Amino acid sequence: DEEKKTIFYNCSFVPLDDKRLVFIAEHLDSDTSMQQIVQRLNRQVKMFQVESESAKKIARNKQTEVDAIAAQADELSNMDVLTFLPNRRMIVKALKDEIMRVKRYAAPFSISVVDVDNFKKVNDVYGHLVGDEVLKHVAYQLQDHTSNPDLVGRYGGEEFLILLPSTDASEAAEQAARLCRFVRESQVSVNAQLLKVTISIGVAQYVPGIDTWDTLLNRADAAMFDAKKKGRDRWSVAK
C-alpha cells in the first residue's frame, strides 16, 4: 500500500577470524520529508504502470482498426464497384488457381464467357446510366442463378466470366441455356418503361495437357462470338 510507512535500516557486515561475517542492522527513523518522497515515487511508479497498460490497450485497438481497414481495402481492390462481383484481376486469379487445382486432381472444369447483346446500342439510345443499370441487372441474374462453387466475375465492359469447377462442357451448356432464359425473361425498368435484355454465352471445357488458363479463355471467347453470329440470345460450346 502506497500509504504505508517505509522503514529504513543501516546495515553493515563485520568479518570474524574464522571467515564468517556478522550482519548488523540498525533501525533508522526516516523523517517526514523522506517518507513523502518515497510515497510520491511509489505513486509515480503506479501511475506509469497504469499509463503503460492504457497505452498498450490503445495500441492494440489501433492495430485492430488498421487491420480492418487493410482488409476492407484488399476486398475493395478485388471487387467491381458497379456490380459488386469479383473484378477482372480477382476472377483471372481464381481462374489460374482453379487450373492449378485441376492439374493436380484431374477433375473436370469449364468456364463460360457471357456478353450482353447490343450493349453499345443501349448506351447510344438510353445513355450510360441506363447502361450501368443493365450491367447491374445482368450481374444480379448471373449471380442469383448460379450456386457454389461456381464463381461469377466481371471480366470487363459488358463481359462476364463464370468459373464452373467439377463441371464438364455438357453441364456448363445446360447452365448457359438456363441463364439465357432467365435474362431473357427478366426486364430492366427504364424511365417507366421496360427494357428487354439478352446475353450470348461461350462455353469451354479445360483440356489437360493442352489448355492453359489463357487458351481456355480464348476458346470460350471464340465460342461466345460464334453464338452472336448465330443470332445472339443463345450459347455455343467451344470445339
PDB file of C-alpha atoms in Angstrom, residues 52-214:
ATOM      1  CA  SER A  52       1.632   1.859 -19.808  1.00  0.00           C
ATOM      2  CA  GLU A  53      -1.304  -0.575 -19.781  1.00  0.00           C
ATOM      3  CA  SER A  54      -3.562   2.122 -21.223  1.00  0.00           C
ATOM      4  CA  ALA A  55      -1.052   2.848 -23.985  1.00  0.00           C
ATOM      5  CA  LYS A  56      -0.826  -0.867 -24.801  1.00  0.00           C
ATOM      6  CA  LYS A  57      -4.621  -1.103 -24.991  1.00  0.00           C
ATOM      7  CA  ILE A  58      -4.822   1.933 -27.285  1.00  0.00           C
ATOM      8  CA  ALA A  59      -2.082   0.452 -29.479  1.00  0.00           C
ATOM      9  CA  ARG A  60      -3.945  -2.861 -29.709  1.00  0.00           C
ATOM     10  CA  ASN A  61      -7.188  -1.077 -30.637  1.00  0.00           C
ATOM     11  CA  LYS A  62      -5.407   0.994 -33.284  1.00  0.00           C
ATOM     12  CA  GLN A  63      -3.802  -2.113 -34.745  1.00  0.00           C
ATOM     13  CA  THR A  64      -7.223  -3.773 -34.928  1.00  0.00           C
ATOM     14  CA  GLU A  65      -8.570  -0.723 -36.781  1.00  0.00           C
ATOM     15  CA  VAL A  66      -5.605  -0.745 -39.171  1.00  0.00           C
ATOM     16  CA  ASP A  67      -6.071  -4.474 -39.856  1.00  0.00           C
ATOM     17  CA  ALA A  68      -9.783  -3.939 -40.531  1.00  0.00           C
ATOM     18  CA  ILE A  69      -9.088  -1.048 -42.914  1.00  0.00           C
ATOM     19  CA  ALA A  70      -6.423  -3.093 -44.714  1.00  0.00           C
ATOM     20  CA  ALA A  71      -8.862  -5.998 -45.088  1.00  0.00           C
ATOM     21  CA  GLN A  72     -11.535  -3.671 -46.475  1.00  0.00           C
ATOM     22  CA  ALA A  73      -9.057  -2.104 -48.893  1.00  0.00           C
ATOM     23  CA  ASP A  74      -7.981  -5.535 -50.085  1.00  0.00           C
ATOM     24  CA  GLU A  75     -11.599  -6.579 -50.567  1.00  0.00           C
ATOM     25  CA  LEU A  76     -12.421  -3.403 -52.488  1.00  0.00           C
ATOM     26  CA  SER A  77      -9.364  -3.813 -54.702  1.00  0.00           C
ATOM     27  CA  ASN A  78     -10.759  -7.206 -55.788  1.00  0.00           C
ATOM     28  CA  MET A  79     -14.354  -6.052 -56.309  1.00  0.00           C
ATOM     29  CA  ASP A  80     -16.058  -4.408 -59.260  1.00  0.00           C
ATOM     30  CA  VAL A  81     -17.602  -1.244 -57.806  1.00  0.00           C
ATOM     31  CA  LEU A  82     -20.586  -1.259 -60.185  1.00  0.00           C
ATOM     32  CA  THR A  83     -21.793  -4.862 -59.926  1.00  0.00           C
ATOM     33  CA  PHE A  84     -20.123  -5.889 -56.631  1.00  0.00           C
ATOM     34  CA  LEU A  85     -18.816  -9.001 -58.382  1.00  0.00           C
ATOM     35  CA  PRO A  86     -15.154 -10.051 -58.353  1.00  0.00           C
ATOM     36  CA  ASN A  87     -13.321  -7.766 -60.782  1.00  0.00           C
ATOM     37  CA  ARG A  88     -11.075  -8.794 -63.678  1.00  0.00           C
ATOM     38  CA  ARG A  89      -7.973  -9.209 -61.509  1.00  0.00           C
ATOM     39  CA  MET A  90      -9.790 -11.379 -58.966  1.00  0.00           C
ATOM     40  CA  ILE A  91     -11.640 -13.591 -61.444  1.00  0.00           C
ATOM     41  CA  VAL A  92      -8.471 -14.201 -63.503  1.00  0.00           C
ATOM     42  CA  LYS A  93      -6.574 -15.103 -60.318  1.00  0.00           C
ATOM     43  CA  ALA A  94      -9.368 -17.526 -59.389  1.00  0.00           C
ATOM     44  CA  LEU A  95      -9.172 -18.995 -62.905  1.00  0.00           C
ATOM     45  CA  LYS A  96      -5.422 -19.564 -62.594  1.00  0.00           C
ATOM     46  CA  ASP A  97      -5.868 -21.142 -59.151  1.00  0.00           C
ATOM     47  CA  GLU A  98      -8.553 -23.453 -60.480  1.00  0.00           C
ATOM     48  CA  ILE A  99      -6.327 -24.544 -63.378  1.00  0.00           C
ATOM     49  CA  MET A 100      -3.633 -25.477 -60.841  1.00  0.00           C
ATOM     50  CA  ARG A 101      -6.167 -27.481 -58.836  1.00  0.00           C
ATOM     51  CA  VAL A 102      -7.457 -29.271 -61.923  1.00  0.00           C
ATOM     52  CA  LYS A 103      -3.916 -30.252 -62.932  1.00  0.00           C
ATOM     53  CA  ARG A 104      -3.393 -31.800 -59.509  1.00  0.00           C
ATOM     54  CA  TYR A 105      -6.698 -33.630 -59.077  1.00  0.00           C
ATOM     55  CA  ALA A 106      -7.720 -34.225 -62.717  1.00  0.00           C
ATOM     56  CA  ALA A 107     -11.293 -33.026 -62.137  1.00  0.00           C
ATOM     57  CA  PRO A 108     -13.407 -31.605 -64.988  1.00  0.00           C
ATOM     58  CA  PHE A 109     -13.516 -27.830 -65.238  1.00  0.00           C
ATOM     59  CA  SER A 110     -15.392 -25.490 -67.577  1.00  0.00           C
ATOM     60  CA  ILE A 111     -15.840 -21.758 -67.984  1.00  0.00           C
ATOM     61  CA  SER A 112     -18.474 -19.557 -69.594  1.00  0.00           C
ATOM     62  CA  VAL A 113     -17.860 -16.138 -71.163  1.00  0.00           C
ATOM     63  CA  VAL A 114     -21.042 -14.054 -71.052  1.00  0.00           C
ATOM     64  CA  ASP A 115     -21.594 -10.932 -73.159  1.00  0.00           C
ATOM     65  CA  VAL A 116     -24.580  -8.548 -73.083  1.00  0.00           C
ATOM     66  CA  ASP A 117     -26.141  -8.353 -76.554  1.00  0.00           C
ATOM     67  CA  ASN A 118     -26.296  -4.974 -78.330  1.00  0.00           C
ATOM     68  CA  PHE A 119     -24.881  -3.182 -75.312  1.00  0.00           C
ATOM     69  CA  LYS A 120     -23.408  -0.345 -77.371  1.00  0.00           C
ATOM     70  CA  LYS A 121     -26.881   0.342 -78.760  1.00  0.00           C
ATOM     71  CA  VAL A 122     -28.254   0.527 -75.210  1.00  0.00           C
ATOM     72  CA  ASN A 123     -25.640   3.149 -74.306  1.00  0.00           C
ATOM     73  CA  ASP A 124     -26.219   5.115 -77.501  1.00  0.00           C
ATOM     74  CA  VAL A 125     -30.024   5.175 -77.206  1.00  0.00           C
ATOM     75  CA  TYR A 126     -30.566   5.393 -73.441  1.00  0.00           C
ATOM     76  CA  GLY A 127     -27.248   6.722 -72.129  1.00  0.00           C
ATOM     77  CA  HIS A 128     -24.507   5.303 -69.944  1.00  0.00           C
ATOM     78  CA  LEU A 129     -26.505   5.497 -66.708  1.00  0.00           C
ATOM     79  CA  VAL A 130     -29.065   3.118 -68.180  1.00  0.00           C
ATOM     80  CA  GLY A 131     -26.195   1.005 -69.488  1.00  0.00           C
ATOM     81  CA  ASP A 132     -24.914   0.724 -65.923  1.00  0.00           C
ATOM     82  CA  GLU A 133     -28.356  -0.407 -64.755  1.00  0.00           C
ATOM     83  CA  VAL A 134     -28.367  -3.086 -67.454  1.00  0.00           C
ATOM     84  CA  LEU A 135     -24.960  -4.365 -66.321  1.00  0.00           C
ATOM     85  CA  LYS A 136     -26.107  -4.491 -62.692  1.00  0.00           C
ATOM     86  CA  HIS A 137     -29.274  -6.297 -63.746  1.00  0.00           C
ATOM     87  CA  VAL A 138     -27.373  -8.933 -65.734  1.00  0.00           C
ATOM     88  CA  ALA A 139     -24.829  -9.346 -62.935  1.00  0.00           C
ATOM     89  CA  TYR A 140     -27.663  -9.975 -60.475  1.00  0.00           C
ATOM     90  CA  GLN A 141     -29.284 -12.572 -62.749  1.00  0.00           C
ATOM     91  CA  LEU A 142     -25.992 -14.422 -63.249  1.00  0.00           C
ATOM     92  CA  GLN A 143     -25.188 -14.374 -59.548  1.00  0.00           C
ATOM     93  CA  ASP A 144     -28.704 -15.315 -58.496  1.00  0.00           C
ATOM     94  CA  HIS A 145     -28.901 -18.326 -60.800  1.00  0.00           C
ATOM     95  CA  THR A 146     -25.520 -19.882 -60.064  1.00  0.00           C
ATOM     96  CA  SER A 147     -24.504 -21.663 -56.887  1.00  0.00           C
ATOM     97  CA  ASN A 148     -21.340 -22.636 -55.051  1.00  0.00           C
ATOM     98  CA  PRO A 149     -18.692 -23.487 -56.019  1.00  0.00           C
ATOM     99  CA  ASP A 150     -19.396 -21.633 -59.287  1.00  0.00           C
ATOM    100  CA  LEU A 151     -17.947 -18.119 -59.342  1.00  0.00           C
ATOM    101  CA  VAL A 152     -19.183 -15.150 -61.398  1.00  0.00           C
ATOM    102  CA  GLY A 153     -16.951 -12.156 -62.081  1.00  0.00           C
ATOM    103  CA  ARG A 154     -16.981  -9.084 -64.282  1.00  0.00           C
ATOM    104  CA  TYR A 155     -14.240  -9.610 -66.847  1.00  0.00           C
ATOM    105  CA  GLY A 156     -14.549  -6.132 -68.371  1.00  0.00           C
ATOM    106  CA  GLY A 157     -17.024  -3.841 -70.110  1.00  0.00           C
ATOM    107  CA  GLU A 158     -20.208  -5.811 -70.788  1.00  0.00           C
ATOM    108  CA  GLU A 159     -18.435  -9.167 -70.472  1.00  0.00           C
ATOM    109  CA  PHE A 160     -18.662 -11.569 -67.530  1.00  0.00           C
ATOM    110  CA  LEU A 161     -16.793 -14.774 -66.712  1.00  0.00           C
ATOM    111  CA  ILE A 162     -18.206 -17.796 -64.880  1.00  0.00           C
ATOM    112  CA  LEU A 163     -15.930 -20.480 -63.415  1.00  0.00           C
ATOM    113  CA  LEU A 164     -17.520 -23.931 -63.073  1.00  0.00           C
ATOM    114  CA  PRO A 165     -15.385 -26.369 -61.036  1.00  0.00           C
ATOM    115  CA  SER A 166     -16.153 -30.091 -61.342  1.00  0.00           C
ATOM    116  CA  THR A 167     -18.316 -29.343 -64.389  1.00  0.00           C
ATOM    117  CA  ASP A 168     -17.957 -30.696 -67.916  1.00  0.00           C
ATOM    118  CA  ALA A 169     -18.986 -28.917 -71.124  1.00  0.00           C
ATOM    119  CA  SER A 170     -22.440 -30.513 -71.345  1.00  0.00           C
ATOM    120  CA  GLU A 171     -23.318 -29.461 -67.784  1.00  0.00           C
ATOM    121  CA  ALA A 172     -21.953 -25.971 -68.439  1.00  0.00           C
ATOM    122  CA  ALA A 173     -24.074 -25.765 -71.605  1.00  0.00           C
ATOM    123  CA  GLU A 174     -27.198 -26.654 -69.593  1.00  0.00           C
ATOM    124  CA  GLN A 175     -26.417 -23.845 -67.186  1.00  0.00           C
ATOM    125  CA  ALA A 176     -25.797 -21.442 -70.101  1.00  0.00           C
ATOM    126  CA  ALA A 177     -29.213 -22.274 -71.565  1.00  0.00           C
ATOM    127  CA  ARG A 178     -30.870 -21.542 -68.203  1.00  0.00           C
ATOM    128  CA  LEU A 179     -29.010 -18.238 -67.810  1.00  0.00           C
ATOM    129  CA  CYS A 180     -30.027 -17.104 -71.303  1.00  0.00           C
ATOM    130  CA  ARG A 181     -33.638 -17.864 -70.441  1.00  0.00           C
ATOM    131  CA  PHE A 182     -33.558 -16.124 -67.048  1.00  0.00           C
ATOM    132  CA  VAL A 183     -32.045 -12.942 -68.511  1.00  0.00           C
ATOM    133  CA  ARG A 184     -34.428 -13.010 -71.480  1.00  0.00           C
ATOM    134  CA  GLU A 185     -37.478 -13.373 -69.258  1.00  0.00           C
ATOM    135  CA  SER A 186     -36.405 -10.605 -66.879  1.00  0.00           C
ATOM    136  CA  GLN A 187     -36.590  -6.935 -67.860  1.00  0.00           C
ATOM    137  CA  VAL A 188     -34.940  -3.697 -66.798  1.00  0.00           C
ATOM    138  CA  SER A 189     -37.157  -0.778 -65.813  1.00  0.00           C
ATOM    139  CA  VAL A 190     -36.003   2.415 -67.557  1.00  0.00           C
ATOM    140  CA  ASN A 191     -37.931   5.679 -67.123  1.00  0.00           C
ATOM    141  CA  ALA A 192     -41.284   3.935 -66.595  1.00  0.00           C
ATOM    142  CA  GLN A 193     -40.696   1.555 -69.495  1.00  0.00           C
ATOM    143  CA  LEU A 194     -39.346  -1.996 -69.571  1.00  0.00           C
ATOM    144  CA  LEU A 195     -36.163  -2.752 -71.483  1.00  0.00           C
ATOM    145  CA  LYS A 196     -35.575  -6.284 -72.736  1.00  0.00           C
ATOM    146  CA  VAL A 197     -32.016  -7.613 -72.423  1.00  0.00           C
ATOM    147  CA  THR A 198     -30.392 -10.773 -73.785  1.00  0.00           C
ATOM    148  CA  ILE A 199     -26.967 -12.369 -73.481  1.00  0.00           C
ATOM    149  CA  SER A 200     -24.715 -14.614 -75.544  1.00  0.00           C
ATOM    150  CA  ILE A 201     -22.559 -17.262 -73.843  1.00  0.00           C
ATOM    151  CA  GLY A 202     -19.484 -19.190 -74.936  1.00  0.00           C
ATOM    152  CA  VAL A 203     -18.637 -22.409 -73.065  1.00  0.00           C
ATOM    153  CA  ALA A 204     -15.272 -24.190 -73.000  1.00  0.00           C
ATOM    154  CA  GLN A 205     -14.023 -27.200 -71.029  1.00  0.00           C
ATOM    155  CA  TYR A 206     -10.402 -27.380 -69.907  1.00  0.00           C
ATOM    156  CA  VAL A 207      -8.332 -29.895 -71.888  1.00  0.00           C
ATOM    157  CA  PRO A 208      -5.475 -31.338 -69.758  1.00  0.00           C
ATOM    158  CA  GLY A 209      -2.058 -31.154 -71.344  1.00  0.00           C
ATOM    159  CA  ILE A 210      -3.232 -28.690 -73.996  1.00  0.00           C
ATOM    160  CA  ASP A 211      -5.004 -25.744 -72.390  1.00  0.00           C
ATOM    161  CA  THR A 212      -3.533 -23.007 -70.269  1.00  0.00           C
ATOM    162  CA  TRP A 213      -5.729 -20.510 -68.482  1.00  0.00           C
ATOM    163  CA  ASP A 214      -5.487 -18.044 -71.381  1.00  0.00           C
TER     164      ASP A 214
END
